[in-house]
mmCIF file of C-alpha atoms in Angstrom:
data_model
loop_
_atom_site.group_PDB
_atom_site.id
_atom_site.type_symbol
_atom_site.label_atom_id
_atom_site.label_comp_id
_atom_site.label_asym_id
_atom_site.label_seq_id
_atom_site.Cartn_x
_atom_site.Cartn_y
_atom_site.Cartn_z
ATOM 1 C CA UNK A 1 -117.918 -2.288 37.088
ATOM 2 C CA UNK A 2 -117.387 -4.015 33.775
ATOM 3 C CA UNK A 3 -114.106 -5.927 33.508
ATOM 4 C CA UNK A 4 -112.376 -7.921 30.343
ATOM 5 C CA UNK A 5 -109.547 -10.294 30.612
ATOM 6 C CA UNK A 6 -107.906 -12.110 27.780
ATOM 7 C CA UNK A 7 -106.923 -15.213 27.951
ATOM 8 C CA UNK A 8 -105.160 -18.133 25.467
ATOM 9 C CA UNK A 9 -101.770 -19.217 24.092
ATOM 10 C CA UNK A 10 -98.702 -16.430 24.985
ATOM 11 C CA UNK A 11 -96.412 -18.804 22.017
ATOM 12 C CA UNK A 12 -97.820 -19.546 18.857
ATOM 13 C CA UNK A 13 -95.881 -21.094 15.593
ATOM 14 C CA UNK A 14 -95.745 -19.616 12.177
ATOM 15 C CA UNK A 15 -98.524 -20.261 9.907
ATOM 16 C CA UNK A 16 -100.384 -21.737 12.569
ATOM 17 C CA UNK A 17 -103.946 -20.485 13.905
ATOM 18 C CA UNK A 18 -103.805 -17.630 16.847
ATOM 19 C CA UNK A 19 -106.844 -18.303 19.140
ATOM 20 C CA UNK A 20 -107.912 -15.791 22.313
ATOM 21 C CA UNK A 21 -110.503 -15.783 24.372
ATOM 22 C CA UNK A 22 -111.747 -12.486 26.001
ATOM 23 C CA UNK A 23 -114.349 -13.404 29.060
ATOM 24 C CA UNK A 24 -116.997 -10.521 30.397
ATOM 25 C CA UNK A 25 -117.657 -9.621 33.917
ATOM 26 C CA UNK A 26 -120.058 -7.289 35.561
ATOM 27 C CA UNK A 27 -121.822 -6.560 33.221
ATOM 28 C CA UNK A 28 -123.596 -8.324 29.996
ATOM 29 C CA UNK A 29 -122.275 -9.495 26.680
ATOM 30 C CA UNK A 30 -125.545 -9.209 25.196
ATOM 31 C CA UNK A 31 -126.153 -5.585 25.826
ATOM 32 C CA UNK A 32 -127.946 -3.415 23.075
ATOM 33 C CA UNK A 33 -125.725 -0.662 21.679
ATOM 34 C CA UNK A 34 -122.214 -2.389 22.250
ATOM 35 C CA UNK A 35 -120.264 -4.141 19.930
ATOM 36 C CA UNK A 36 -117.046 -6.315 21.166
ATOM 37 C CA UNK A 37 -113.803 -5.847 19.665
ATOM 38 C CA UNK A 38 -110.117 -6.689 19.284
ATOM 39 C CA UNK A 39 -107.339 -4.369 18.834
ATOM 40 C CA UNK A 40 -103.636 -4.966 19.146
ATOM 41 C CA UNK A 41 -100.289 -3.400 19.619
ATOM 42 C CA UNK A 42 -97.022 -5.035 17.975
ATOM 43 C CA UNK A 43 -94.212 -4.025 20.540
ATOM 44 C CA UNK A 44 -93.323 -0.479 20.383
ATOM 45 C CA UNK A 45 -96.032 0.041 17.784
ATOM 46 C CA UNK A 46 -99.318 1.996 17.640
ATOM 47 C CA UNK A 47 -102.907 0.267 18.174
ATOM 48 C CA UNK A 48 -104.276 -1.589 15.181
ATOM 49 C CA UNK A 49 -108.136 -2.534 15.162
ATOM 50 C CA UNK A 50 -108.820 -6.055 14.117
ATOM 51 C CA UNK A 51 -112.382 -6.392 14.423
ATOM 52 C CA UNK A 52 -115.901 -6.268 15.933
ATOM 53 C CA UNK A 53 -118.482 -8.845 16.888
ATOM 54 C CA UNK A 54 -122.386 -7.939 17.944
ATOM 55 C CA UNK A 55 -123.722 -10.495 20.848
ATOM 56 C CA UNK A 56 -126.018 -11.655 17.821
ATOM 57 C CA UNK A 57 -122.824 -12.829 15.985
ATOM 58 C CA UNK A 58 -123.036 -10.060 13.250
ATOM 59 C CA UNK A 59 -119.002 -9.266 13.179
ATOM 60 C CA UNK A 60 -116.894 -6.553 11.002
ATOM 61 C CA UNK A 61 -113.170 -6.203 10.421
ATOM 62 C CA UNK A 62 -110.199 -4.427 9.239
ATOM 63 C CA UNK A 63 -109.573 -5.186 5.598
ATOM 64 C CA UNK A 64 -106.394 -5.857 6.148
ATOM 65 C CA UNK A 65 -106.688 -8.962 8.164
ATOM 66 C CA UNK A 66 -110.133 -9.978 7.261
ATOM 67 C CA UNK A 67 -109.339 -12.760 5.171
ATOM 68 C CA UNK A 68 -107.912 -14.092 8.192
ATOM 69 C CA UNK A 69 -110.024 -13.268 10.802
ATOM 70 C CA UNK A 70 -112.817 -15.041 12.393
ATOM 71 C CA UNK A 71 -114.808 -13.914 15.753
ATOM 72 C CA UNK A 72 -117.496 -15.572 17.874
ATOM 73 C CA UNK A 73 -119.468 -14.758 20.910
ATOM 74 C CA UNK A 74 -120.816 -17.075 23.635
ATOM 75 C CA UNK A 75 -123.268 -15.067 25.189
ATOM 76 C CA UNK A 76 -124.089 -18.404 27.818
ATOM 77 C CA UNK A 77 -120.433 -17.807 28.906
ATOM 78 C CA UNK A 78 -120.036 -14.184 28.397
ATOM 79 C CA UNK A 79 -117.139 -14.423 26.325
ATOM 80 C CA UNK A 80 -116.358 -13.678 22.832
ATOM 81 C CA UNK A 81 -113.001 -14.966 21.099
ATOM 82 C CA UNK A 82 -110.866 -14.422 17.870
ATOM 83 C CA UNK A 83 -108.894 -16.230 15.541
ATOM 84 C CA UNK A 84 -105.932 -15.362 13.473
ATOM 85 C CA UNK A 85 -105.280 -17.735 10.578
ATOM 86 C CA UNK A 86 -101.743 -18.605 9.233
ATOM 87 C CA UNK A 87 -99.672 -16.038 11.663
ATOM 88 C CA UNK A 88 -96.156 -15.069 11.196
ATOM 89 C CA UNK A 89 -93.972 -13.187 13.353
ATOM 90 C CA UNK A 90 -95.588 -9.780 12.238
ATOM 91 C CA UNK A 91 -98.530 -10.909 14.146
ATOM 92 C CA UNK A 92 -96.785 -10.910 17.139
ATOM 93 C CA UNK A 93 -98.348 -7.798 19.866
ATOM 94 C CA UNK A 94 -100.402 -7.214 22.780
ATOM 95 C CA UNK A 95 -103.774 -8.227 21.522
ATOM 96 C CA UNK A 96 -106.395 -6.609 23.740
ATOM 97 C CA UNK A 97 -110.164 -7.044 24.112
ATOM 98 C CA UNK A 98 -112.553 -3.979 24.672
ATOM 99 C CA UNK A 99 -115.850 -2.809 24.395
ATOM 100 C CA UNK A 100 -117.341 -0.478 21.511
ATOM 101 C CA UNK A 101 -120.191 2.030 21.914
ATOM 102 C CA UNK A 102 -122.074 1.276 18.670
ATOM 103 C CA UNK A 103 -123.451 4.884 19.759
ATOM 104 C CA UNK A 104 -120.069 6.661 21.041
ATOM 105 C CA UNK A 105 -117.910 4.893 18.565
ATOM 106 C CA UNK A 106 -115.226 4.161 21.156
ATOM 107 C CA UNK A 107 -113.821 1.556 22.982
ATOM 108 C CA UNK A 108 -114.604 2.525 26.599
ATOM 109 C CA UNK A 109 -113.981 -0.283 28.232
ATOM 110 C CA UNK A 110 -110.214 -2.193 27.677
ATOM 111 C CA UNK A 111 -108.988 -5.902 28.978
ATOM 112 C CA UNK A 112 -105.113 -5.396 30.577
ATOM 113 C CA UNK A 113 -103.941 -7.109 26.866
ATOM 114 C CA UNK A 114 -102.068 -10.777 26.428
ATOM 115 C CA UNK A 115 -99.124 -10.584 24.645
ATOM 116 C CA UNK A 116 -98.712 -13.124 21.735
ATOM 117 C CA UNK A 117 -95.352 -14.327 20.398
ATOM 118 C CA UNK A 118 -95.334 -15.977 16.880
ATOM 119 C CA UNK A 119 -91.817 -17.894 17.036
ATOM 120 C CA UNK A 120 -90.610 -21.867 15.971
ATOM 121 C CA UNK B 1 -98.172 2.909 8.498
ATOM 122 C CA UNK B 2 -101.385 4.584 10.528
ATOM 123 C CA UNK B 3 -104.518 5.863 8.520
ATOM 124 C CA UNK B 4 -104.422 9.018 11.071
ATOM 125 C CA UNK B 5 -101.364 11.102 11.643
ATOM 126 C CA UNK B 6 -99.767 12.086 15.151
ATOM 127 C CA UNK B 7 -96.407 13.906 15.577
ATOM 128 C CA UNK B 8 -94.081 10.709 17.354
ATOM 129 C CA UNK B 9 -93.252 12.643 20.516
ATOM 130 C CA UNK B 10 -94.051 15.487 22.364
ATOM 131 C CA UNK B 11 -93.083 17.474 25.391
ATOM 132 C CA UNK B 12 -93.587 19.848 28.020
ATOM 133 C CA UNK B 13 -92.542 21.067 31.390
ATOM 134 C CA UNK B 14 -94.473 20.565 34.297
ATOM 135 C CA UNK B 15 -97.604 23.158 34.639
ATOM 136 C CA UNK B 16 -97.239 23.760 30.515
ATOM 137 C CA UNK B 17 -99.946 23.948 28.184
ATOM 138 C CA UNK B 18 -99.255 21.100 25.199
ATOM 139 C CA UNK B 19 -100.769 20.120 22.355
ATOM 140 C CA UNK B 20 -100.739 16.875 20.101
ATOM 141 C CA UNK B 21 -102.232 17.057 16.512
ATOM 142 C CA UNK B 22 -104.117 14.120 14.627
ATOM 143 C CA UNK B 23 -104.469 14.912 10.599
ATOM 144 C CA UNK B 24 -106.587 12.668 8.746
ATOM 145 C CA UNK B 25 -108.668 12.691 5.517
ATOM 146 C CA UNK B 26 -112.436 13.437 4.695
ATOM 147 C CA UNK B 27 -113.263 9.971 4.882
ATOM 148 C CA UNK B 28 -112.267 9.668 8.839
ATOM 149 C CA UNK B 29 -111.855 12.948 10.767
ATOM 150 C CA UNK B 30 -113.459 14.803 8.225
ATOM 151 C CA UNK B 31 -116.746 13.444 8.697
ATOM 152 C CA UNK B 32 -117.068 11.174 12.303
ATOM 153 C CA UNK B 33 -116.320 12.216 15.613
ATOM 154 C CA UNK B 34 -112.613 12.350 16.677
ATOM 155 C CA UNK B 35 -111.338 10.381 19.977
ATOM 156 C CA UNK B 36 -108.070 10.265 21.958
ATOM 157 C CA UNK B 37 -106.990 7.580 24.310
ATOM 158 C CA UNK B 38 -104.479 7.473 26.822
ATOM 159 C CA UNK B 39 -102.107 4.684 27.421
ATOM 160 C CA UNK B 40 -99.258 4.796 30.277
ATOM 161 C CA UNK B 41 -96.676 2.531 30.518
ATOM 162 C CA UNK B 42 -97.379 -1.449 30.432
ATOM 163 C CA UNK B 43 -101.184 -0.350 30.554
ATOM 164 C CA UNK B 44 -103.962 -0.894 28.275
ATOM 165 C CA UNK B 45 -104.690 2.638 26.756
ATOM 166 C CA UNK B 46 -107.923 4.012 28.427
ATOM 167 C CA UNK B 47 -110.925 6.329 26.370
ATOM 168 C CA UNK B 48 -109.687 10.427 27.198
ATOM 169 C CA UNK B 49 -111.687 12.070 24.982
ATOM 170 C CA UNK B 50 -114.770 10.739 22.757
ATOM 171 C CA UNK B 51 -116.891 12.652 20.405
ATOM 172 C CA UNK B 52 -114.211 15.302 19.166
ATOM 173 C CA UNK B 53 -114.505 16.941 23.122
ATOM 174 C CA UNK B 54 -116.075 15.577 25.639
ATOM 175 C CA UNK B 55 -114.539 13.692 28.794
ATOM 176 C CA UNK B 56 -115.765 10.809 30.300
ATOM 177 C CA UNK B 57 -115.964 10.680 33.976
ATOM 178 C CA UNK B 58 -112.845 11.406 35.943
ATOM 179 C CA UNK B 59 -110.786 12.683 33.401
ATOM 180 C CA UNK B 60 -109.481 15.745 34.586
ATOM 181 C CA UNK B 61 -110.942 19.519 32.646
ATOM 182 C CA UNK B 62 -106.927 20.095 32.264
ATOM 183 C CA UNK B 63 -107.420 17.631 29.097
ATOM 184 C CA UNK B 64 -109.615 18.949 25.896
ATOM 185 C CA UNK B 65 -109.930 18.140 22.510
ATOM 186 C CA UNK B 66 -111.080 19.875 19.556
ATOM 187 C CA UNK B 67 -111.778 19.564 15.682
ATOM 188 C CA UNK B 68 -111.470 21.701 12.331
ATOM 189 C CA UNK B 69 -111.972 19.805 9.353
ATOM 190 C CA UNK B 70 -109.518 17.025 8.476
ATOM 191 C CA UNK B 71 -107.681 17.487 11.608
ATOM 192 C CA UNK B 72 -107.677 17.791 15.511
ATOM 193 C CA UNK B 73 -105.848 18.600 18.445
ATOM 194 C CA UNK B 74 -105.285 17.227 22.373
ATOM 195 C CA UNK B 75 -104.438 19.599 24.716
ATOM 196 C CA UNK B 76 -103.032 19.057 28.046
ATOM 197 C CA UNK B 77 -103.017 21.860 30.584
ATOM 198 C CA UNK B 78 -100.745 22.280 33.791
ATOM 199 C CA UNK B 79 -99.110 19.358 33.009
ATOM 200 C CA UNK B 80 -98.150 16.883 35.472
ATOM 201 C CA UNK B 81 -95.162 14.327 35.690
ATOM 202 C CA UNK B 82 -98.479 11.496 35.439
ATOM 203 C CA UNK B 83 -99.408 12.502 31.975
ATOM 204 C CA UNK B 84 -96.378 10.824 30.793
ATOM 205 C CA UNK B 85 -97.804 8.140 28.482
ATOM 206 C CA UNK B 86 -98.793 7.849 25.308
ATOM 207 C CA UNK B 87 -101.580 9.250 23.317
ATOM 208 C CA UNK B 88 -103.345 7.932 20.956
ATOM 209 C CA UNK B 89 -106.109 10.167 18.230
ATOM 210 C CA UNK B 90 -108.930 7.334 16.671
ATOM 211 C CA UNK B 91 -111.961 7.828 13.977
ATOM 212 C CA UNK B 92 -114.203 6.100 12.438
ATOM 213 C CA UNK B 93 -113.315 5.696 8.595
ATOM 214 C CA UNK B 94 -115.945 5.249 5.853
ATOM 215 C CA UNK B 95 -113.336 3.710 3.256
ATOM 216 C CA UNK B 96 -112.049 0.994 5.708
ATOM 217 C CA UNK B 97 -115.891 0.707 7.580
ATOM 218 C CA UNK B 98 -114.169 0.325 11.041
ATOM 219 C CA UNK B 99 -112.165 2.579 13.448
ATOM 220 C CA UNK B 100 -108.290 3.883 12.854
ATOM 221 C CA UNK B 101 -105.820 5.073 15.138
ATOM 222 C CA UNK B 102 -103.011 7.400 14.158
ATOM 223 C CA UNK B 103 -99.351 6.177 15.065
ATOM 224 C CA UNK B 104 -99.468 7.743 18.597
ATOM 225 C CA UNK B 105 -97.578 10.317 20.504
ATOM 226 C CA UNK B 106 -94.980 9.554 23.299
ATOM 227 C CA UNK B 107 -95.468 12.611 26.027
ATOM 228 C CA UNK B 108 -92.879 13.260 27.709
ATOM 229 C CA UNK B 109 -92.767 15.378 31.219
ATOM 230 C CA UNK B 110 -89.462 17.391 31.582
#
């Protein structure tokens, strides 16, 4: 049973760099067919996709945040992790990992979400 | 402001039939596959519905979705007090290369 839990700093300061970590269990990160993705949720808010990462590194993201986005995958550690460049308090949300059926096109597998604040 | 557009709230007594619309544009629902997700309270949101109307396993047949053109629908059958939550409609979007949600809709069991 694949499982995805996020992990990294809950409090991060304006224009400073967001950094998560989501790690991989029960299954592998390198699977064909599935890409890895972030999506998050400012409070009360809808979902908001920020982007996609392939276990070969090949990565895709929202226009909206791509020219501050970067993702990376560590297939040795099954993990893959994001980074959010200069964040300000619109940034703050549940950020959750999940898995993305190149094939399907939908995220059928979801981490519980970390909540990030962006506060001084 | 979402790409995809859901009514904010719906509702329904229990053992109803309700329905939840998702309008987009030619560039998402038009042409990919339409997908709803539930998400109950101070959960992650969970895959419902993928490829405009099929279920994955264990979702109940009392939840269907469907598709005409630019637009689709979610409906919930003999509704229970459980399918409280909120939905959410997604697509894949050829202008923005990536998947968009629409704003969600906050079921609500009478």
């Amino acid at each position: 049973h694949l499982q995805l839990q996020e992990s990294g700093p809950r409090l991060v300061k304006p224009s400073e760099t967001l950094s998560l970590t989501c790690s991989v269990s029960g299954g592998s990160i390198s699977s064909n067919s599935y890409y890895w993705g972030w999506i998050r949720q400012p409070p009360g808010k809808g979902l908001e996709w920020i982007g996609s990462i392939y276990y070969t590194g090949g990565a895709y993201y929202n226009p909206s945040l791509k020219s501050r986005v970067t993702t990376s995958v560590d297939t040795s550690r099954n993990q893959f992790s994001l980074k959010l460049s200069s964040v300000t308090a619109a940034d703050t949300a549940m950020y959750y990992c999940a898995r993305y059926s190149d094939y399907d096109h939908d995220f059928d597998y979801w981490g519980q979400g970390t909540l990030v604040t962006v506060s001084s | 402001q979402s790409v995809l557009t859901q009514p904010p709230s719906a509702s329904g007594t229990p053992g109803q039939r309700v329905t939840i619309s998702c309008s987009g544009s030619t560039s998402s629902i038009g042409s990919n596959y339409v997908y709803w997700y539930q998400q109950l309270p101070r959960t992650a949101p969970k895959l419902l519905i993928f490829r405009n109307n099929l279920r994955p396993s264990g979702v109940p047949d009392r939840f269907s979705g469907s598709k005409s053109g630019t637009s689709a629908s979610l409906a919930i059958s003999g509704l229970r007090s459980e399918d409280e939550a909120d939905y959410y409609c997604a697509a894949w979007d050829d202008t923005v290369s990536g998947p968009v949600f629409g704003g969600g809709t906050k079921l609500t069991v009478l």
